[in-house]
């Protein structure tokens, strides 16, 4: 059982438990301020606003953000190559920066002089990190910003960081043991590798290590892996979602069931075609606005597909939760007005072990989209009609679009075929 004081509490109680309406009122002036700042200092943003005929006075609230176009990550590389190093998306002179990070692309990222962004700190606290913890950061410190952000964010909460970086598993285990490290920051797969290697070296994971809490990111965290690691290491394992560009956008609390939107930023889930916010529960692109004056990213499109829920959470935090990340926006297909992603189809099929191979085929008949799940069964099933009905129900619930099922003989679908085959012709 985790220690009780790691489960309770907040890093920014005044914001984390605020009434949602009051949160909007808190965020509105911050939006107005960063938009005015970016307009005055970042020429690329000014141009972006001009492209839709907007001026700073037009965007003074969270709701006004939907007037602005989305800046997709891919645009950063183009903008920067036209105007090195930052493509006109920078809000302060070089003398006001601490570092320049280099992300794959390459994309050059200005780092603020004094690190004030506490969104990762909120995430750590929600996961169960506490002041005075020693935490081992096993993300890459080579050029890219993420590990530095985490190191700074640990410092903000008076936790102590060991900048361990990647690899060196044996040394990492020795450090963990010698320093009685409580916190782990890294990928879930590296934590599993550490546990395996420590056991192989004869260590008792619970007695010889002192791990209490892990913050994992950058990889999928299957629930089975979370459960086994929590059990083996006797620790809490929580995940977050964010990107190198916009930082932390959401994080799990002790009660899981999604990732609470972080405070002090605006997270939107939007229709990738129109850029307009979608309703609760509907899939869309995660778009973020952050208040970093050095690197003002406003309506930055992450390219990741998710949805959000507004349920009340036992932890007392009042922000909505992002559900899981469903995949990349460029892989979605729009069917009858709804976005369908390969991972959604895989989830539906995974509930039916009888289905050995499958493909979702989208066609158009009489100006209507038709969605058919083509299935090959492992063995002939006695009651195909019952299976068909169950599959069709699951399709409607899981994908939120009505679809039909077509059983085919084994071998009909080519090995390794794509999950969604969109056969619609639009000419
Ligand atoms: Zn919660």
mmCIF file of C-alpha atoms in Angstrom, residues 7-407:
data_model
loop_
_atom_site.group_PDB
_atom_site.id
_atom_site.type_symbol
_atom_site.label_atom_id
_atom_site.label_comp_id
_atom_site.label_asym_id
_atom_site.label_seq_id
_atom_site.Cartn_x
_atom_site.Cartn_y
_atom_site.Cartn_z
ATOM 1 C CA UNK A 7 -2.223 9.958 -2.309
ATOM 2 C CA UNK A 8 -3.709 13.104 -0.840
ATOM 3 C CA UNK A 9 -3.165 16.755 -1.646
ATOM 4 C CA UNK A 10 -2.416 19.069 -4.531
ATOM 5 C CA UNK A 11 0.459 21.147 -5.788
ATOM 6 C CA UNK A 12 -1.729 24.148 -6.698
ATOM 7 C CA UNK A 13 -4.916 23.595 -4.666
ATOM 8 C CA UNK A 14 -6.295 27.041 -5.516
ATOM 9 C CA UNK A 15 -6.342 26.081 -9.208
ATOM 10 C CA UNK A 16 -6.681 22.328 -9.143
ATOM 11 C CA UNK A 17 -9.911 22.371 -7.135
ATOM 12 C CA UNK A 18 -11.287 25.643 -8.501
ATOM 13 C CA UNK A 19 -14.837 25.886 -9.789
ATOM 14 C CA UNK A 20 -14.661 25.374 -13.606
ATOM 15 C CA UNK A 21 -16.295 28.747 -14.273
ATOM 16 C CA UNK A 22 -13.757 30.498 -12.037
ATOM 17 C CA UNK A 23 -10.991 28.667 -13.886
ATOM 18 C CA UNK A 24 -12.170 30.205 -17.172
ATOM 19 C CA UNK A 25 -12.134 33.630 -15.541
ATOM 20 C CA UNK A 26 -8.606 33.002 -14.303
ATOM 21 C CA UNK A 27 -7.441 31.873 -17.754
ATOM 22 C CA UNK A 28 -9.116 34.572 -19.879
ATOM 23 C CA UNK A 29 -6.686 37.422 -18.997
ATOM 24 C CA UNK A 30 -3.749 35.029 -19.372
ATOM 25 C CA UNK A 31 -4.896 34.217 -22.900
ATOM 26 C CA UNK A 32 -5.280 37.919 -23.700
ATOM 27 C CA UNK A 33 -1.810 38.625 -22.312
ATOM 28 C CA UNK A 34 0.060 35.893 -24.177
ATOM 29 C CA UNK A 35 -1.737 36.689 -27.452
ATOM 30 C CA UNK A 36 -0.780 40.375 -27.135
ATOM 31 C CA UNK A 37 2.795 39.425 -26.195
ATOM 32 C CA UNK A 38 3.208 36.999 -29.085
ATOM 33 C CA UNK A 39 1.627 39.439 -31.537
ATOM 34 C CA UNK A 40 4.101 42.136 -30.512
ATOM 35 C CA UNK A 41 7.214 39.921 -30.372
ATOM 36 C CA UNK A 42 6.783 36.865 -32.595
ATOM 37 C CA UNK A 43 6.433 37.853 -36.286
ATOM 38 C CA UNK A 44 5.276 34.380 -37.355
ATOM 39 C CA UNK A 45 2.396 34.540 -34.904
ATOM 40 C CA UNK A 46 1.498 38.053 -36.019
ATOM 41 C CA UNK A 47 1.345 36.762 -39.584
ATOM 42 C CA UNK A 48 -0.828 33.868 -38.487
ATOM 43 C CA UNK A 49 -3.290 36.280 -36.907
ATOM 44 C CA UNK A 50 -3.240 38.514 -39.968
ATOM 45 C CA UNK A 51 -4.119 35.500 -42.132
ATOM 46 C CA UNK A 52 -7.543 35.383 -40.475
ATOM 47 C CA UNK A 53 -7.839 39.139 -40.080
ATOM 48 C CA UNK A 54 -7.509 39.006 -36.291
ATOM 49 C CA UNK A 55 -5.869 41.491 -33.955
ATOM 50 C CA UNK A 56 -4.936 41.058 -30.288
ATOM 51 C CA UNK A 57 -8.154 42.754 -29.152
ATOM 52 C CA UNK A 58 -10.152 39.998 -30.865
ATOM 53 C CA UNK A 59 -8.663 37.224 -28.725
ATOM 54 C CA UNK A 60 -9.112 38.033 -25.049
ATOM 55 C CA UNK A 61 -10.597 34.805 -23.664
ATOM 56 C CA UNK A 62 -10.323 31.040 -23.857
ATOM 57 C CA UNK A 63 -13.460 30.978 -26.032
ATOM 58 C CA UNK A 64 -11.886 33.458 -28.476
ATOM 59 C CA UNK A 65 -9.013 31.068 -29.184
ATOM 60 C CA UNK A 66 -11.187 29.209 -31.689
ATOM 61 C CA UNK A 67 -10.900 32.252 -33.976
ATOM 62 C CA UNK A 68 -7.214 31.498 -34.472
ATOM 63 C CA UNK A 69 -5.760 28.961 -36.887
ATOM 64 C CA UNK A 70 -3.907 25.960 -35.507
ATOM 65 C CA UNK A 71 -0.144 25.769 -35.896
ATOM 66 C CA UNK A 72 0.788 22.185 -36.646
ATOM 67 C CA UNK A 73 4.111 20.802 -35.504
ATOM 68 C CA UNK A 74 5.154 20.137 -39.106
ATOM 69 C CA UNK A 75 4.986 23.866 -39.801
ATOM 70 C CA UNK A 76 7.720 24.556 -37.250
ATOM 71 C CA UNK A 77 10.431 22.929 -39.373
ATOM 72 C CA UNK A 78 9.378 24.908 -42.463
ATOM 73 C CA UNK A 79 9.096 28.178 -40.572
ATOM 74 C CA UNK A 80 12.498 27.684 -38.969
ATOM 75 C CA UNK A 81 14.273 26.778 -42.205
ATOM 76 C CA UNK A 82 12.913 29.994 -43.741
ATOM 77 C CA UNK A 83 13.972 32.086 -40.762
ATOM 78 C CA UNK A 84 16.597 30.470 -38.530
ATOM 79 C CA UNK A 85 16.753 29.711 -35.704
ATOM 80 C CA UNK A 86 13.196 29.989 -34.373
ATOM 81 C CA UNK A 87 11.100 30.769 -37.441
ATOM 82 C CA UNK A 88 9.712 33.936 -35.894
ATOM 83 C CA UNK A 89 8.023 32.022 -33.083
ATOM 84 C CA UNK A 90 10.038 33.375 -30.214
ATOM 85 C CA UNK A 91 9.010 35.981 -27.692
ATOM 86 C CA UNK A 92 12.259 37.201 -26.084
ATOM 87 C CA UNK A 93 15.819 38.141 -27.207
ATOM 88 C CA UNK A 94 18.672 35.619 -26.864
ATOM 89 C CA UNK A 95 19.938 37.306 -23.704
ATOM 90 C CA UNK A 96 16.693 36.292 -22.001
ATOM 91 C CA UNK A 97 17.106 32.573 -22.762
ATOM 92 C CA UNK A 98 18.739 29.910 -20.701
ATOM 93 C CA UNK A 99 19.193 27.188 -23.317
ATOM 94 C CA UNK A 100 18.430 26.303 -26.904
ATOM 95 C CA UNK A 101 17.174 22.756 -27.182
ATOM 96 C CA UNK A 102 17.359 20.698 -30.362
ATOM 97 C CA UNK A 103 14.484 18.319 -31.050
ATOM 98 C CA UNK A 104 14.254 15.913 -33.988
ATOM 99 C CA UNK A 105 13.600 17.777 -37.240
ATOM 100 C CA UNK A 106 15.779 19.559 -36.283
ATOM 101 C CA UNK A 107 13.544 21.947 -34.386
ATOM 102 C CA UNK A 108 15.253 24.615 -32.284
ATOM 103 C CA UNK A 109 13.460 25.442 -29.042
ATOM 104 C CA UNK A 110 14.132 28.483 -26.894
ATOM 105 C CA UNK A 111 14.234 27.668 -23.190
ATOM 106 C CA UNK A 112 13.105 30.289 -20.677
ATOM 107 C CA UNK A 113 15.781 31.891 -18.494
ATOM 108 C CA UNK A 114 14.202 31.128 -15.166
ATOM 109 C CA UNK A 115 12.132 27.975 -15.213
ATOM 110 C CA UNK A 116 8.699 28.867 -13.867
ATOM 111 C CA UNK A 117 6.473 26.333 -15.601
ATOM 112 C CA UNK A 118 5.110 24.126 -12.826
ATOM 113 C CA UNK A 119 2.829 21.927 -14.939
ATOM 114 C CA UNK A 120 5.178 18.929 -14.675
ATOM 115 C CA UNK A 121 5.403 19.641 -10.954
ATOM 116 C CA UNK A 122 1.603 19.398 -10.752
ATOM 117 C CA UNK A 123 1.897 16.034 -12.494
ATOM 118 C CA UNK A 124 4.597 14.785 -10.121
ATOM 119 C CA UNK A 125 2.604 15.801 -7.082
ATOM 120 C CA UNK A 126 -0.545 14.148 -8.436
ATOM 121 C CA UNK A 127 1.475 10.980 -9.060
ATOM 122 C CA UNK A 128 2.723 10.948 -5.481
ATOM 123 C CA UNK A 129 6.118 12.672 -5.504
ATOM 124 C CA UNK A 130 6.750 14.770 -2.405
ATOM 125 C CA UNK A 131 9.316 17.395 -1.347
ATOM 126 C CA UNK A 132 12.544 15.781 -0.181
ATOM 127 C CA UNK A 133 12.228 12.785 -2.500
ATOM 128 C CA UNK A 134 15.287 11.719 -4.443
ATOM 129 C CA UNK A 135 14.228 11.105 -8.034
ATOM 130 C CA UNK A 136 16.161 9.441 -10.831
ATOM 131 C CA UNK A 137 15.546 11.008 -14.252
ATOM 132 C CA UNK A 138 16.244 8.373 -16.887
ATOM 133 C CA UNK A 139 15.113 10.323 -19.926
ATOM 134 C CA UNK A 140 17.633 11.592 -22.458
ATOM 135 C CA UNK A 141 19.520 14.761 -21.507
ATOM 136 C CA UNK A 142 21.152 14.947 -24.933
ATOM 137 C CA UNK A 143 19.996 18.124 -26.764
ATOM 138 C CA UNK A 144 16.256 17.524 -26.294
ATOM 139 C CA UNK A 145 14.342 19.450 -23.636
ATOM 140 C CA UNK A 146 12.188 16.854 -21.871
ATOM 141 C CA UNK A 147 14.626 15.604 -19.221
ATOM 142 C CA UNK A 148 15.684 19.180 -18.427
ATOM 143 C CA UNK A 149 12.059 20.197 -17.923
ATOM 144 C CA UNK A 150 11.566 17.321 -15.491
ATOM 145 C CA UNK A 151 14.761 18.157 -13.640
ATOM 146 C CA UNK A 152 13.655 21.791 -13.265
ATOM 147 C CA UNK A 153 10.137 20.800 -12.274
ATOM 148 C CA UNK A 154 11.489 18.494 -9.540
ATOM 149 C CA UNK A 155 13.541 21.405 -8.270
ATOM 150 C CA UNK A 156 10.399 23.571 -8.110
ATOM 151 C CA UNK A 157 8.884 21.134 -5.623
ATOM 152 C CA UNK A 158 12.078 20.695 -3.598
ATOM 153 C CA UNK A 159 12.623 17.155 -4.745
ATOM 154 C CA UNK A 160 16.198 16.178 -5.613
ATOM 155 C CA UNK A 161 17.038 15.092 -9.140
ATOM 156 C CA UNK A 162 19.640 12.568 -10.236
ATOM 157 C CA UNK A 163 20.268 13.350 -13.927
ATOM 158 C CA UNK A 164 20.868 9.711 -14.797
ATOM 159 C CA UNK A 165 19.974 9.817 -18.492
ATOM 160 C CA UNK A 166 19.377 6.703 -20.558
ATOM 161 C CA UNK A 167 21.071 3.297 -20.392
ATOM 162 C CA UNK A 168 23.700 2.083 -17.896
ATOM 163 C CA UNK A 169 21.105 -0.141 -16.286
ATOM 164 C CA UNK A 170 23.484 -1.720 -13.766
ATOM 165 C CA UNK A 171 24.825 1.612 -12.568
ATOM 166 C CA UNK A 172 21.277 2.975 -12.396
ATOM 167 C CA UNK A 173 20.321 0.087 -10.105
ATOM 168 C CA UNK A 174 23.342 0.671 -7.889
ATOM 169 C CA UNK A 175 22.510 4.392 -7.603
ATOM 170 C CA UNK A 176 18.894 3.546 -6.780
ATOM 171 C CA UNK A 177 20.011 1.194 -4.049
ATOM 172 C CA UNK A 178 22.835 3.307 -2.598
ATOM 173 C CA UNK A 179 20.835 6.538 -2.459
ATOM 174 C CA UNK A 180 17.518 4.892 -1.474
ATOM 175 C CA UNK A 181 15.870 6.595 -4.432
ATOM 176 C CA UNK A 182 12.101 7.046 -4.003
ATOM 177 C CA UNK A 183 11.159 8.403 -7.420
ATOM 178 C CA UNK A 184 11.624 7.073 -10.945
ATOM 179 C CA UNK A 185 11.095 9.133 -14.092
ATOM 180 C CA UNK A 186 11.375 7.317 -17.384
ATOM 181 C CA UNK A 187 9.697 4.936 -19.774
ATOM 182 C CA UNK A 188 7.711 1.990 -18.415
ATOM 183 C CA UNK A 189 9.824 -0.423 -20.459
ATOM 184 C CA UNK A 190 13.058 0.835 -18.871
ATOM 185 C CA UNK A 191 11.540 0.452 -15.421
ATOM 186 C CA UNK A 192 10.670 -3.142 -16.320
ATOM 187 C CA UNK A 193 14.242 -3.683 -17.522
ATOM 188 C CA UNK A 194 15.578 -2.294 -14.242
ATOM 189 C CA UNK A 195 13.322 -4.618 -12.236
ATOM 190 C CA UNK A 196 14.377 -7.643 -14.293
ATOM 191 C CA UNK A 197 18.071 -6.891 -14.073
ATOM 192 C CA UNK A 198 17.950 -6.118 -10.363
ATOM 193 C CA UNK A 199 16.228 -9.421 -9.688
ATOM 194 C CA UNK A 200 18.686 -11.290 -11.884
ATOM 195 C CA UNK A 201 21.473 -9.740 -9.804
ATOM 196 C CA UNK A 202 19.903 -11.218 -6.683
ATOM 197 C CA UNK A 203 18.254 -8.087 -5.300
ATOM 198 C CA UNK A 204 14.944 -8.189 -3.493
ATOM 199 C CA UNK A 205 13.001 -5.408 -5.215
ATOM 200 C CA UNK A 206 10.969 -4.515 -2.154
ATOM 201 C CA UNK A 207 13.682 -4.814 0.473
ATOM 202 C CA UNK A 208 16.800 -3.613 -1.365
ATOM 203 C CA UNK A 209 15.163 -0.784 -3.288
ATOM 204 C CA UNK A 210 13.129 2.022 -1.786
ATOM 205 C CA UNK A 211 11.017 3.037 -4.820
ATOM 206 C CA UNK A 212 7.697 4.706 -3.959
ATOM 207 C CA UNK A 213 6.490 6.466 -7.077
ATOM 208 C CA UNK A 214 7.104 6.496 -10.818
ATOM 209 C CA UNK A 215 6.301 9.089 -13.413
ATOM 210 C CA UNK A 216 6.286 7.395 -16.798
ATOM 211 C CA UNK A 217 5.903 8.958 -20.227
ATOM 212 C CA UNK A 218 6.858 8.661 -23.899
ATOM 213 C CA UNK A 219 5.425 5.168 -24.316
ATOM 214 C CA UNK A 220 2.099 3.400 -24.052
ATOM 215 C CA UNK A 221 1.478 2.035 -20.559
ATOM 216 C CA UNK A 222 -0.563 -1.159 -20.815
ATOM 217 C CA UNK A 223 -2.584 -1.676 -17.615
ATOM 218 C CA UNK A 224 -1.165 -5.187 -17.255
ATOM 219 C CA UNK A 225 2.379 -3.776 -17.217
ATOM 220 C CA UNK A 226 1.399 -1.063 -14.742
ATOM 221 C CA UNK A 227 -0.173 -3.637 -12.418
ATOM 222 C CA UNK A 228 2.783 -5.995 -12.522
ATOM 223 C CA UNK A 229 5.367 -3.229 -11.963
ATOM 224 C CA UNK A 230 3.362 -1.701 -9.119
ATOM 225 C CA UNK A 231 3.173 -5.089 -7.469
ATOM 226 C CA UNK A 232 6.791 -6.090 -8.010
ATOM 227 C CA UNK A 233 8.295 -2.759 -6.976
ATOM 228 C CA UNK A 234 5.731 -1.768 -4.360
ATOM 229 C CA UNK A 235 5.264 1.652 -5.916
ATOM 230 C CA UNK A 236 2.655 3.926 -7.486
ATOM 231 C CA UNK A 237 3.022 4.304 -11.259
ATOM 232 C CA UNK A 238 1.309 7.209 -12.977
ATOM 233 C CA UNK A 239 1.551 8.659 -16.465
ATOM 234 C CA UNK A 240 1.097 11.990 -18.119
ATOM 235 C CA UNK A 241 0.656 13.408 -21.561
ATOM 236 C CA UNK A 242 2.507 16.308 -23.085
ATOM 237 C CA UNK A 243 4.961 17.123 -25.835
ATOM 238 C CA UNK A 244 8.457 18.581 -25.947
ATOM 239 C CA UNK A 245 7.056 21.741 -27.538
ATOM 240 C CA UNK A 246 4.174 22.602 -25.245
ATOM 241 C CA UNK A 247 5.185 20.760 -22.074
ATOM 242 C CA UNK A 248 2.808 18.969 -19.755
ATOM 243 C CA UNK A 249 -0.853 19.021 -20.810
ATOM 244 C CA UNK A 250 -2.427 16.391 -18.593
ATOM 245 C CA UNK A 251 -1.612 13.879 -15.905
ATOM 246 C CA UNK A 252 -3.104 11.041 -13.904
ATOM 247 C CA UNK A 253 -4.035 11.406 -10.266
ATOM 248 C CA UNK A 254 -4.095 8.518 -7.810
ATOM 249 C CA UNK A 255 -7.583 7.551 -9.001
ATOM 250 C CA UNK A 256 -6.593 7.229 -12.707
ATOM 251 C CA UNK A 257 -9.450 6.924 -15.245
ATOM 252 C CA UNK A 258 -7.887 9.501 -17.580
ATOM 253 C CA UNK A 259 -5.463 12.381 -17.273
ATOM 254 C CA UNK A 260 -6.542 15.674 -15.697
ATOM 255 C CA UNK A 261 -5.886 18.747 -17.843
ATOM 256 C CA UNK A 262 -2.914 20.612 -16.379
ATOM 257 C CA UNK A 263 -3.404 24.032 -14.816
ATOM 258 C CA UNK A 264 -2.014 27.216 -16.367
ATOM 259 C CA UNK A 265 -2.437 26.219 -19.970
ATOM 260 C CA UNK A 266 -5.412 25.766 -22.280
ATOM 261 C CA UNK A 267 -6.064 22.280 -23.616
ATOM 262 C CA UNK A 268 -8.599 21.922 -26.417
ATOM 263 C CA UNK A 269 -9.810 18.870 -28.309
ATOM 264 C CA UNK A 270 -10.771 20.018 -31.792
ATOM 265 C CA UNK A 271 -12.145 18.729 -35.059
ATOM 266 C CA UNK A 272 -8.958 18.373 -37.148
ATOM 267 C CA UNK A 273 -10.781 19.642 -40.239
ATOM 268 C CA UNK A 274 -12.423 22.765 -38.849
ATOM 269 C CA UNK A 275 -10.255 23.537 -35.810
ATOM 270 C CA UNK A 276 -13.401 23.969 -33.708
ATOM 271 C CA UNK A 277 -13.710 22.314 -30.269
ATOM 272 C CA UNK A 278 -15.594 19.006 -30.244
ATOM 273 C CA UNK A 279 -18.090 17.881 -27.610
ATOM 274 C CA UNK A 280 -17.199 15.823 -24.557
ATOM 275 C CA UNK A 281 -16.450 12.216 -25.481
ATOM 276 C CA UNK A 282 -15.833 12.886 -29.166
ATOM 277 C CA UNK A 283 -12.411 12.252 -30.625
ATOM 278 C CA UNK A 284 -10.354 15.150 -31.929
ATOM 279 C CA UNK A 285 -6.873 16.609 -32.105
ATOM 280 C CA UNK A 286 -5.296 17.804 -28.869
ATOM 281 C CA UNK A 287 -4.445 21.491 -29.261
ATOM 282 C CA UNK A 288 -2.587 23.491 -26.624
ATOM 283 C CA UNK A 289 -2.004 27.110 -25.717
ATOM 284 C CA UNK A 290 0.769 27.808 -23.228
ATOM 285 C CA UNK A 291 1.800 30.981 -21.457
ATOM 286 C CA UNK A 292 5.569 30.765 -21.993
ATOM 287 C CA UNK A 293 6.766 34.224 -23.030
ATOM 288 C CA UNK A 294 10.049 32.884 -24.430
ATOM 289 C CA UNK A 295 8.301 30.328 -26.634
ATOM 290 C CA UNK A 296 4.667 31.403 -27.012
ATOM 291 C CA UNK A 297 2.852 28.544 -28.713
ATOM 292 C CA UNK A 298 -0.782 29.441 -29.211
ATOM 293 C CA UNK A 299 -3.200 26.825 -30.521
ATOM 294 C CA UNK A 300 -0.396 24.394 -31.174
ATOM 295 C CA UNK A 301 -1.624 21.193 -32.804
ATOM 296 C CA UNK A 302 0.013 18.150 -31.237
ATOM 297 C CA UNK A 303 -1.161 15.821 -33.999
ATOM 298 C CA UNK A 304 -2.378 13.428 -31.303
ATOM 299 C CA UNK A 305 -5.943 12.198 -31.214
ATOM 300 C CA UNK A 306 -7.847 11.940 -27.943
ATOM 301 C CA UNK A 307 -11.131 12.870 -26.289
ATOM 302 C CA UNK A 308 -12.066 14.273 -22.905
ATOM 303 C CA UNK A 309 -14.544 13.575 -20.108
ATOM 304 C CA UNK A 310 -15.885 15.934 -17.483
ATOM 305 C CA UNK A 311 -16.708 13.481 -14.689
ATOM 306 C CA UNK A 312 -16.126 14.387 -11.072
ATOM 307 C CA UNK A 313 -13.023 12.690 -9.735
ATOM 308 C CA UNK A 314 -12.515 11.292 -6.244
ATOM 309 C CA UNK A 315 -9.275 13.281 -5.956
ATOM 310 C CA UNK A 316 -11.189 16.576 -5.926
ATOM 311 C CA UNK A 317 -9.489 18.017 -9.010
ATOM 312 C CA UNK A 318 -12.045 19.785 -11.135
ATOM 313 C CA UNK A 319 -10.356 19.825 -14.533
ATOM 314 C CA UNK A 320 -11.622 17.528 -17.275
ATOM 315 C CA UNK A 321 -9.636 14.420 -18.138
ATOM 316 C CA UNK A 322 -8.105 13.424 -21.421
ATOM 317 C CA UNK A 323 -8.937 9.816 -22.135
ATOM 318 C CA UNK A 324 -6.234 7.716 -23.705
ATOM 319 C CA UNK A 325 -4.246 8.957 -26.698
ATOM 320 C CA UNK A 326 -5.813 7.091 -29.611
ATOM 321 C CA UNK A 327 -3.156 7.702 -32.224
ATOM 322 C CA UNK A 328 -2.144 10.299 -34.765
ATOM 323 C CA UNK A 329 -4.583 12.649 -36.434
ATOM 324 C CA UNK A 330 -3.150 11.963 -39.882
ATOM 325 C CA UNK A 331 -4.342 8.357 -39.592
ATOM 326 C CA UNK A 332 -8.002 9.119 -39.001
ATOM 327 C CA UNK A 333 -10.765 8.546 -41.459
ATOM 328 C CA UNK A 334 -13.999 10.480 -41.255
ATOM 329 C CA UNK A 335 -17.051 8.279 -41.595
ATOM 330 C CA UNK A 336 -20.578 9.697 -41.380
ATOM 331 C CA UNK A 337 -19.093 12.785 -39.779
ATOM 332 C CA UNK A 338 -17.201 10.876 -37.065
ATOM 333 C CA UNK A 339 -13.459 10.324 -36.862
ATOM 334 C CA UNK A 340 -12.505 6.671 -36.868
ATOM 335 C CA UNK A 341 -8.950 5.707 -35.974
ATOM 336 C CA UNK A 342 -7.212 2.356 -36.561
ATOM 337 C CA UNK A 343 -6.639 1.945 -32.820
ATOM 338 C CA UNK A 344 -10.384 2.245 -32.204
ATOM 339 C CA UNK A 345 -11.051 -0.560 -34.681
ATOM 340 C CA UNK A 346 -8.352 -2.681 -33.047
ATOM 341 C CA UNK A 347 -9.960 -2.142 -29.666
ATOM 342 C CA UNK A 348 -13.327 -3.325 -30.951
ATOM 343 C CA UNK A 349 -11.828 -6.434 -32.538
ATOM 344 C CA UNK A 350 -9.718 -7.203 -29.474
ATOM 345 C CA UNK A 351 -12.892 -7.881 -27.493
ATOM 346 C CA UNK A 352 -13.680 -10.848 -29.740
ATOM 347 C CA UNK A 353 -10.995 -13.521 -29.557
ATOM 348 C CA UNK A 354 -12.874 -15.482 -32.249
ATOM 349 C CA UNK A 355 -11.926 -12.791 -34.767
ATOM 350 C CA UNK A 356 -8.543 -13.719 -36.173
ATOM 351 C CA UNK A 357 -8.154 -11.138 -38.927
ATOM 352 C CA UNK A 358 -10.140 -8.012 -39.641
ATOM 353 C CA UNK A 359 -10.289 -4.918 -41.769
ATOM 354 C CA UNK A 360 -12.653 -1.967 -41.677
ATOM 355 C CA UNK A 361 -13.748 -1.115 -45.204
ATOM 356 C CA UNK A 362 -15.342 2.245 -45.908
ATOM 357 C CA UNK A 363 -17.350 2.619 -49.107
ATOM 358 C CA UNK A 364 -19.958 4.984 -50.438
ATOM 359 C CA UNK A 365 -23.380 3.854 -51.642
ATOM 360 C CA UNK A 366 -26.131 6.228 -52.765
ATOM 361 C CA UNK A 367 -24.224 9.198 -51.332
ATOM 362 C CA UNK A 368 -23.992 7.540 -47.926
ATOM 363 C CA UNK A 369 -20.900 6.284 -46.125
ATOM 364 C CA UNK A 370 -20.997 2.561 -45.471
ATOM 365 C CA UNK A 371 -18.714 0.999 -42.922
ATOM 366 C CA UNK A 372 -18.100 -2.740 -42.981
ATOM 367 C CA UNK A 373 -15.938 -4.743 -40.625
ATOM 368 C CA UNK A 374 -14.615 -7.659 -42.629
ATOM 369 C CA UNK A 375 -13.784 -10.522 -40.256
ATOM 370 C CA UNK A 376 -12.112 -13.878 -40.571
ATOM 371 C CA UNK A 377 -12.841 -16.271 -37.731
ATOM 372 C CA UNK A 378 -10.325 -18.567 -36.089
ATOM 373 C CA UNK A 379 -12.852 -21.433 -36.179
ATOM 374 C CA UNK A 380 -16.315 -21.771 -37.659
ATOM 375 C CA UNK A 381 -18.669 -20.424 -35.021
ATOM 376 C CA UNK A 382 -21.951 -22.157 -34.415
ATOM 377 C CA UNK A 383 -23.883 -18.945 -33.965
ATOM 378 C CA UNK A 384 -22.608 -16.412 -36.442
ATOM 379 C CA UNK A 385 -25.708 -14.266 -36.161
ATOM 380 C CA UNK A 386 -25.195 -13.818 -32.441
ATOM 381 C CA UNK A 387 -21.556 -12.900 -32.991
ATOM 382 C CA UNK A 388 -22.568 -10.496 -35.751
ATOM 383 C CA UNK A 389 -25.031 -8.739 -33.467
ATOM 384 C CA UNK A 390 -22.445 -8.471 -30.679
ATOM 385 C CA UNK A 391 -19.830 -7.081 -33.061
ATOM 386 C CA UNK A 392 -22.234 -4.550 -34.545
ATOM 387 C CA UNK A 393 -23.216 -3.387 -31.075
ATOM 388 C CA UNK A 394 -19.570 -3.000 -30.119
ATOM 389 C CA UNK A 395 -18.824 -1.086 -33.341
ATOM 390 C CA UNK A 396 -21.621 1.352 -32.628
ATOM 391 C CA UNK A 397 -20.528 1.866 -29.017
ATOM 392 C CA UNK A 398 -16.773 1.826 -29.573
ATOM 393 C CA UNK A 399 -16.561 3.815 -32.808
ATOM 394 C CA UNK A 400 -19.773 5.797 -32.425
ATOM 395 C CA UNK A 401 -20.723 5.002 -36.012
ATOM 396 C CA UNK A 402 -23.096 2.303 -37.170
ATOM 397 C CA UNK A 403 -21.355 -0.426 -39.133
ATOM 398 C CA UNK A 404 -22.052 -3.849 -40.548
ATOM 399 C CA UNK A 405 -20.120 -7.093 -40.281
ATOM 400 C CA UNK A 406 -19.101 -9.316 -43.141
ATOM 401 C CA UNK A 407 -17.637 -12.754 -42.334
#
